[in-house]
Tab-separated table of N, CA and C in Angstrom:
chain	number	residue	atom	x	y	z
A	1	MET	N	14.874	-13.651	23.261
A	1	MET	CA	15.864	-13.746	24.309
A	1	MET	C	16.786	-12.545	24.207
A	2	PRO	N	17.038	-11.845	25.319
A	2	PRO	CA	17.921	-10.686	25.265
A	2	PRO	C	19.356	-11.099	24.943
A	3	ALA	N	20.066	-10.177	24.320
A	3	ALA	CA	21.470	-10.412	24.001
A	3	ALA	C	22.304	-10.286	25.267
A	4	PRO	N	23.472	-10.938	25.316
A	4	PRO	CA	24.331	-10.816	26.492
A	4	PRO	C	24.676	-9.355	26.758
A	5	GLY	N	24.525	-8.938	27.991
A	5	GLY	CA	24.836	-7.574	28.384
A	5	GLY	C	23.651	-6.622	28.332
A	6	ASP	N	22.524	-7.043	27.752
A	6	ASP	CA	21.359	-6.164	27.661
A	6	ASP	C	20.839	-5.739	29.031
A	7	GLN	N	21.037	-6.569	30.045
A	7	GLN	CA	20.529	-6.246	31.377
A	7	GLN	C	21.237	-5.035	31.979
A	8	HIS	N	22.377	-4.642	31.410
A	8	HIS	CA	23.146	-3.533	31.957
A	8	HIS	C	22.876	-2.212	31.235
A	9	ARG	N	22.108	-2.255	30.189
A	9	ARG	CA	21.812	-1.024	29.454
A	9	ARG	C	20.796	-0.192	30.219
A	10	ALA	N	20.926	1.131	30.095
A	10	ALA	CA	19.992	2.044	30.765
A	10	ALA	C	18.605	1.895	30.149
A	11	GLY	N	17.600	1.806	30.987
A	11	GLY	CA	16.221	1.719	30.513
A	11	GLY	C	15.799	0.352	30.045
A	12	ALA	N	16.666	-0.638	30.147
A	12	ALA	CA	16.304	-1.980	29.713
A	12	ALA	C	15.349	-2.603	30.722
A	13	THR	N	14.287	-3.207	30.227
A	13	THR	CA	13.345	-3.884	31.120
A	13	THR	C	13.565	-5.380	30.998
A	14	PRO	N	13.692	-6.052	32.121
A	14	PRO	CA	13.923	-7.497	32.052
A	14	PRO	C	12.696	-8.218	31.485
A	15	ILE	N	12.930	-9.235	30.696
A	15	ILE	CA	11.864	-10.023	30.097
A	15	ILE	C	11.804	-11.367	30.809
A	16	ASN	N	10.655	-11.659	31.361
A	16	ASN	CA	10.448	-12.932	32.030
A	16	ASN	C	9.707	-13.851	31.063
A	17	PRO	N	10.305	-14.973	30.636
A	17	PRO	CA	9.643	-15.853	29.673
A	17	PRO	C	8.382	-16.510	30.231
A	18	PHE	N	8.184	-16.449	31.555
A	18	PHE	CA	7.007	-17.061	32.165
A	18	PHE	C	5.851	-16.082	32.324
A	19	ASP	N	6.104	-14.794	32.086
A	19	ASP	CA	5.037	-13.801	32.171
A	19	ASP	C	4.093	-13.960	30.985
A	20	GLU	N	2.815	-13.727	31.239
A	20	GLU	CA	1.808	-13.764	30.170
A	20	GLU	C	1.933	-12.486	29.357
A	21	ILE	N	1.951	-12.624	28.040
A	21	ILE	CA	2.042	-11.460	27.158
A	21	ILE	C	0.657	-10.843	27.041
A	22	LYS	N	0.569	-9.566	27.417
A	22	LYS	CA	-0.711	-8.865	27.376
A	22	LYS	C	-0.858	-8.179	26.024
A	23	PRO	N	-2.070	-8.237	25.431
A	23	PRO	CA	-2.267	-7.556	24.149
A	23	PRO	C	-2.133	-6.045	24.303
A	24	ARG	N	-1.656	-5.416	23.252
A	24	ARG	CA	-1.474	-3.971	23.257
A	24	ARG	C	-2.833	-3.280	23.300
A	25	VAL	N	-2.986	-2.313	24.168
A	25	VAL	CA	-4.225	-1.568	24.292
A	25	VAL	C	-4.270	-0.523	23.183
A	26	SER	N	-5.432	-0.420	22.539
A	26	SER	CA	-5.592	0.528	21.453
A	26	SER	C	-5.394	1.960	21.935
A	27	GLU	N	-4.789	2.767	21.087
A	27	GLU	CA	-4.583	4.173	21.412
A	27	GLU	C	-5.825	5.000	21.101
A	28	TYR	N	-6.813	4.397	20.444
A	28	TYR	CA	-8.028	5.096	20.055
A	28	TYR	C	-9.134	4.850	21.072
A	29	THR	N	-10.020	5.838	21.237
A	29	THR	CA	-11.180	5.658	22.091
A	29	THR	C	-12.228	4.850	21.327
A	30	ALA	N	-13.226	4.363	22.028
A	30	ALA	CA	-14.290	3.585	21.388
A	30	ALA	C	-15.006	4.431	20.330
A	31	GLN	N	-15.201	5.712	20.601
A	31	GLN	CA	-15.867	6.607	19.640
A	31	GLN	C	-15.020	6.770	18.380
A	32	GLU	N	-13.709	6.926	18.546
A	32	GLU	CA	-12.820	7.069	17.388
A	32	GLU	C	-12.801	5.791	16.558
A	33	ILE	N	-12.810	4.649	17.222
A	33	ILE	CA	-12.838	3.373	16.499
A	33	ILE	C	-14.133	3.234	15.723
A	34	ALA	N	-15.261	3.602	16.325
A	34	ALA	CA	-16.550	3.530	15.640
A	34	ALA	C	-16.580	4.473	14.441
A	35	THR	N	-16.031	5.654	14.587
A	35	THR	CA	-15.990	6.620	13.481
A	35	THR	C	-15.128	6.098	12.339
A	36	LEU	N	-13.940	5.563	12.668
A	36	LEU	CA	-13.064	5.000	11.635
A	36	LEU	C	-13.733	3.826	10.935
A	37	ALA	N	-14.376	2.952	11.701
A	37	ALA	CA	-15.041	1.783	11.124
A	37	ALA	C	-16.131	2.207	10.153
A	38	SER	N	-16.920	3.211	10.507
A	38	SER	CA	-17.995	3.643	9.609
A	38	SER	C	-17.437	4.274	8.333
A	39	ARG	N	-16.336	5.012	8.444
A	39	ARG	CA	-15.713	5.589	7.248
A	39	ARG	C	-15.137	4.505	6.341
A	40	LEU	N	-14.528	3.480	6.942
A	40	LEU	CA	-13.900	2.419	6.152
A	40	LEU	C	-14.916	1.494	5.503
A	41	GLU	N	-16.115	1.394	6.069
A	41	GLU	CA	-17.148	0.520	5.507
A	41	GLU	C	-17.842	1.129	4.291
A	42	LYS	N	-17.695	2.419	4.074
A	42	LYS	CA	-18.347	3.090	2.946
A	42	LYS	C	-17.733	2.634	1.628
A	43	GLN	N	-18.596	2.529	0.614
A	43	GLN	CA	-18.107	2.199	-0.723
A	43	GLN	C	-17.697	3.485	-1.438
A	44	LEU	N	-16.709	3.375	-2.288
A	44	LEU	CA	-16.256	4.532	-3.047
A	44	LEU	C	-17.241	4.835	-4.173
A	45	GLY	N	-17.465	6.106	-4.403
A	45	GLY	CA	-18.334	6.531	-5.492
A	45	GLY	C	-17.590	6.529	-6.809
A	46	PRO	N	-18.320	6.723	-7.897
A	46	PRO	CA	-17.699	6.693	-9.228
A	46	PRO	C	-16.670	7.796	-9.445
A	47	GLU	N	-16.723	8.868	-8.639
A	47	GLU	CA	-15.750	9.952	-8.798
A	47	GLU	C	-14.341	9.527	-8.398
A	48	TYR	N	-14.200	8.427	-7.688
A	48	TYR	CA	-12.886	7.927	-7.279
A	48	TYR	C	-12.266	6.994	-8.322
A	49	ILE	N	-13.070	6.439	-9.212
A	49	ILE	CA	-12.592	5.437	-10.162
A	49	ILE	C	-12.185	6.105	-11.471
A	50	SER	N	-10.974	5.842	-11.918
A	50	SER	CA	-10.474	6.345	-13.197
A	50	SER	C	-10.443	5.190	-14.192
A	51	SER	N	-10.334	5.509	-15.471
A	51	SER	CA	-10.232	4.449	-16.487
A	51	SER	C	-9.279	4.892	-17.584
A	52	ARG	N	-8.746	3.893	-18.274
A	52	ARG	CA	-7.839	4.144	-19.400
A	52	ARG	C	-8.033	3.027	-20.402
A	53	PRO	N	-7.612	3.245	-21.651
A	53	PRO	CA	-7.720	2.170	-22.642
A	53	PRO	C	-6.788	1.020	-22.282
A	54	GLY	N	-7.261	-0.189	-22.469
A	54	GLY	CA	-6.463	-1.374	-22.195
A	54	GLY	C	-6.248	-2.190	-23.459
A	55	ALA	N	-5.784	-3.411	-23.280
A	55	ALA	CA	-5.535	-4.310	-24.404
A	55	ALA	C	-6.833	-4.656	-25.116
A	56	SER	N	-6.767	-4.858	-26.401
A	56	SER	CA	-7.897	-5.264	-27.239
A	56	SER	C	-9.073	-4.300	-27.149
A	57	GLY	N	-8.798	-3.024	-26.931
A	57	GLY	CA	-9.846	-2.020	-26.893
A	57	GLY	C	-10.698	-2.029	-25.638
A	58	GLN	N	-10.327	-2.827	-24.648
A	58	GLN	CA	-11.095	-2.864	-23.404
A	58	GLN	C	-10.706	-1.687	-22.513
A	59	LYS	N	-11.602	-1.313	-21.589
A	59	LYS	CA	-11.338	-0.260	-20.627
A	59	LYS	C	-10.791	-0.873	-19.348
A	60	VAL	N	-9.745	-0.265	-18.792
A	60	VAL	CA	-9.174	-0.710	-17.534
A	60	VAL	C	-9.547	0.323	-16.470
A	61	HIS	N	-10.170	-0.123	-15.387
A	61	HIS	CA	-10.563	0.765	-14.299
A	61	HIS	C	-9.546	0.654	-13.165
A	62	TYR	N	-9.233	1.774	-12.535
A	62	TYR	CA	-8.236	1.763	-11.467
A	62	TYR	C	-8.488	2.926	-10.507
A	63	LEU	N	-7.874	2.842	-9.360
A	63	LEU	CA	-7.933	3.895	-8.357
A	63	LEU	C	-6.585	4.607	-8.378
A	64	ALA	N	-6.570	5.872	-8.763
A	64	ALA	CA	-5.325	6.635	-8.905
A	64	ALA	C	-4.665	6.845	-7.541
A	65	ALA	N	-3.338	6.862	-7.540
A	65	ALA	CA	-2.570	6.986	-6.297
A	65	ALA	C	-2.915	8.255	-5.528
A	66	GLU	N	-3.046	9.382	-6.230
A	66	GLU	CA	-3.324	10.635	-5.510
A	66	GLU	C	-4.695	10.606	-4.837
A	67	LYS	N	-5.658	9.891	-5.419
A	67	LYS	CA	-6.972	9.760	-4.783
A	67	LYS	C	-6.878	8.866	-3.546
A	68	CYS	N	-6.070	7.810	-3.605
A	68	CYS	CA	-5.851	6.948	-2.429
A	68	CYS	C	-5.210	7.733	-1.293
A	69	ILE	N	-4.203	8.515	-1.617
A	69	ILE	CA	-3.493	9.295	-0.608
A	69	ILE	C	-4.423	10.316	0.037
A	70	ASN	N	-5.188	11.037	-0.785
A	70	ASN	CA	-6.120	12.031	-0.242
A	70	ASN	C	-7.184	11.384	0.634
A	71	LEU	N	-7.681	10.225	0.214
A	71	LEU	CA	-8.689	9.520	0.991
A	71	LEU	C	-8.125	9.039	2.326
A	72	ALA	N	-6.921	8.497	2.313
A	72	ALA	CA	-6.279	8.052	3.558
A	72	ALA	C	-6.044	9.232	4.497
A	73	ASN	N	-5.655	10.380	3.941
A	73	ASN	CA	-5.463	11.569	4.773
A	73	ASN	C	-6.782	12.049	5.383
A	74	GLU	N	-7.877	11.951	4.625
A	74	GLU	CA	-9.186	12.341	5.156
A	74	GLU	C	-9.610	11.431	6.303
A	75	VAL	N	-9.405	10.133	6.147
A	75	VAL	CA	-9.867	9.169	7.147
A	75	VAL	C	-8.954	9.128	8.363
A	76	PHE	N	-7.641	9.025	8.152
A	76	PHE	CA	-6.696	8.810	9.250
A	76	PHE	C	-5.929	10.060	9.665
A	77	GLY	N	-6.044	11.133	8.887
A	77	GLY	CA	-5.298	12.347	9.172
A	77	GLY	C	-3.914	12.303	8.547
A	78	PHE	N	-3.342	13.486	8.346
A	78	PHE	CA	-2.012	13.575	7.757
A	78	PHE	C	-1.012	12.888	8.698
A	79	ASN	N	-0.173	12.032	8.149
A	79	ASN	CA	0.804	11.237	8.898
A	79	ASN	C	0.155	10.241	9.857
A	80	GLY	N	-1.124	9.938	9.656
A	80	GLY	CA	-1.807	8.977	10.513
A	80	GLY	C	-1.848	7.588	9.913
A	81	TRP	N	-1.145	7.370	8.815
A	81	TRP	CA	-1.166	6.083	8.133
A	81	TRP	C	0.162	5.884	7.413
A	82	SER	N	0.391	4.669	6.940
A	82	SER	CA	1.589	4.380	6.153
A	82	SER	C	1.234	3.375	5.066
A	83	SER	N	2.121	3.193	4.145
A	83	SER	CA	1.893	2.222	3.073
A	83	SER	C	3.194	1.507	2.759
A	84	SER	N	3.065	0.352	2.116
A	84	SER	CA	4.242	-0.388	1.666
A	84	SER	C	3.861	-1.235	0.461
A	85	ILE	N	4.816	-1.501	-0.390
A	85	ILE	CA	4.599	-2.355	-1.561
A	85	ILE	C	4.753	-3.803	-1.109
A	86	GLN	N	3.705	-4.584	-1.271
A	86	GLN	CA	3.717	-5.979	-0.842
A	86	GLN	C	4.241	-6.902	-1.941
A	87	SER	N	3.901	-6.607	-3.186
A	87	SER	CA	4.398	-7.408	-4.302
A	87	SER	C	4.245	-6.604	-5.587
A	88	THR	N	4.980	-6.994	-6.605
A	88	THR	CA	4.846	-6.379	-7.919
A	88	THR	C	4.706	-7.476	-8.958
A	89	GLN	N	4.104	-7.117	-10.069
A	89	GLN	CA	3.884	-8.099	-11.138
A	89	GLN	C	3.926	-7.374	-12.472
A	90	ILE	N	4.701	-7.870	-13.397
A	90	ILE	CA	4.721	-7.320	-14.757
A	90	ILE	C	3.626	-8.042	-15.526
A	91	ASP	N	2.676	-7.271	-16.045
A	91	ASP	CA	1.556	-7.910	-16.723
A	91	ASP	C	1.679	-7.878	-18.247
A	92	PHE	N	2.681	-7.167	-18.773
A	92	PHE	CA	2.839	-7.120	-20.219
A	92	PHE	C	4.283	-6.808	-20.558
A	93	VAL	N	4.876	-7.564	-21.458
A	93	VAL	CA	6.229	-7.303	-21.953
A	93	VAL	C	6.187	-7.433	-23.461
A	94	ARG	N	6.714	-6.425	-24.157
A	94	ARG	CA	6.766	-6.467	-25.614
A	94	ARG	C	8.212	-6.692	-26.027
A	95	PHE	N	8.459	-7.728	-26.813
A	95	PHE	CA	9.798	-8.036	-27.300
A	95	PHE	C	10.007	-7.316	-28.624
A	96	ILE	N	11.081	-6.544	-28.721
A	96	ILE	CA	11.393	-5.776	-29.921
A	96	ILE	C	12.742	-6.249	-30.458
A	97	ARG	N	12.755	-6.614	-31.737
A	97	ARG	CA	14.031	-6.979	-32.353
A	97	ARG	C	14.911	-5.748	-32.437
A	98	ALA	N	16.221	-5.933	-32.332
A	98	ALA	CA	17.172	-4.822	-32.295
A	98	ALA	C	17.166	-4.006	-33.586
A	99	ASP	N	16.777	-4.592	-34.712
A	99	ASP	CA	16.826	-3.880	-35.986
A	99	ASP	C	15.524	-3.136	-36.289
A	100	ARG	N	14.573	-3.113	-35.371
A	100	ARG	CA	13.301	-2.419	-35.585
A	100	ARG	C	13.235	-1.143	-34.762
A	101	GLN	N	12.395	-0.203	-35.219
A	101	GLN	CA	12.195	1.037	-34.486
A	101	GLN	C	11.350	0.766	-33.240
A	102	ARG	N	11.665	1.420	-32.162
A	102	ARG	CA	10.944	1.223	-30.899
A	102	ARG	C	9.557	1.858	-30.974
A	103	PRO	N	8.543	1.226	-30.370
A	103	PRO	CA	7.212	1.836	-30.320
A	103	PRO	C	7.182	3.004	-29.344
A	104	ARG	N	6.155	3.815	-29.400
A	104	ARG	CA	6.086	5.011	-28.569
A	104	ARG	C	5.181	4.841	-27.356
A	105	ASP	N	4.727	3.657	-27.041
A	105	ASP	CA	3.923	3.498	-25.827
A	105	ASP	C	4.822	3.212	-24.630
A	106	ASP	N	4.259	3.143	-23.456
A	106	ASP	CA	5.064	2.987	-22.243
A	106	ASP	C	5.097	1.546	-21.740
A	107	ALA	N	4.996	0.572	-22.644
A	107	ALA	CA	5.057	-0.834	-22.256
A	107	ALA	C	6.493	-1.209	-21.881
A	108	HIS	N	6.636	-2.190	-21.032
A	108	HIS	CA	7.962	-2.691	-20.682
A	108	HIS	C	8.518	-3.403	-21.915
A	109	GLU	N	9.750	-3.122	-22.240
A	109	GLU	CA	10.332	-3.693	-23.455
A	109	GLU	C	11.614	-4.424	-23.162
A	110	ILE	N	11.849	-5.483	-23.893
A	110	ILE	CA	13.095	-6.220	-23.832
A	110	ILE	C	13.652	-6.260	-25.246
A	111	SER	N	14.818	-5.686	-25.445
A	111	SER	CA	15.427	-5.694	-26.772
A	111	SER	C	16.358	-6.882	-26.893
A	112	GLY	N	16.400	-7.468	-28.084
A	112	GLY	CA	17.276	-8.609	-28.252
A	112	GLY	C	17.883	-8.656	-29.615
């Protein structure tokens, strides 16, 4: 519902609650959509996957941020995409007593 006085603003378009809302028409042509779809359906090769040592001597595999950014730029073009953080999760916390020396790894620490 428009705010009081919105009808007097320049360029304001009246909203009729009884009008049917039409879906937004894609800005891409059918050929561009087909090209994007085929690029997005491809599986990533091993050159995209990085690994590092994990807990208990296991290997942790991940996709590095710079590879994600470069891939998105290749598929959608520079400034043709955006990203956002949807959620975060702390997966490891090491508790260190105040009278002990701090470890040299980059784990999240809580001193007490």
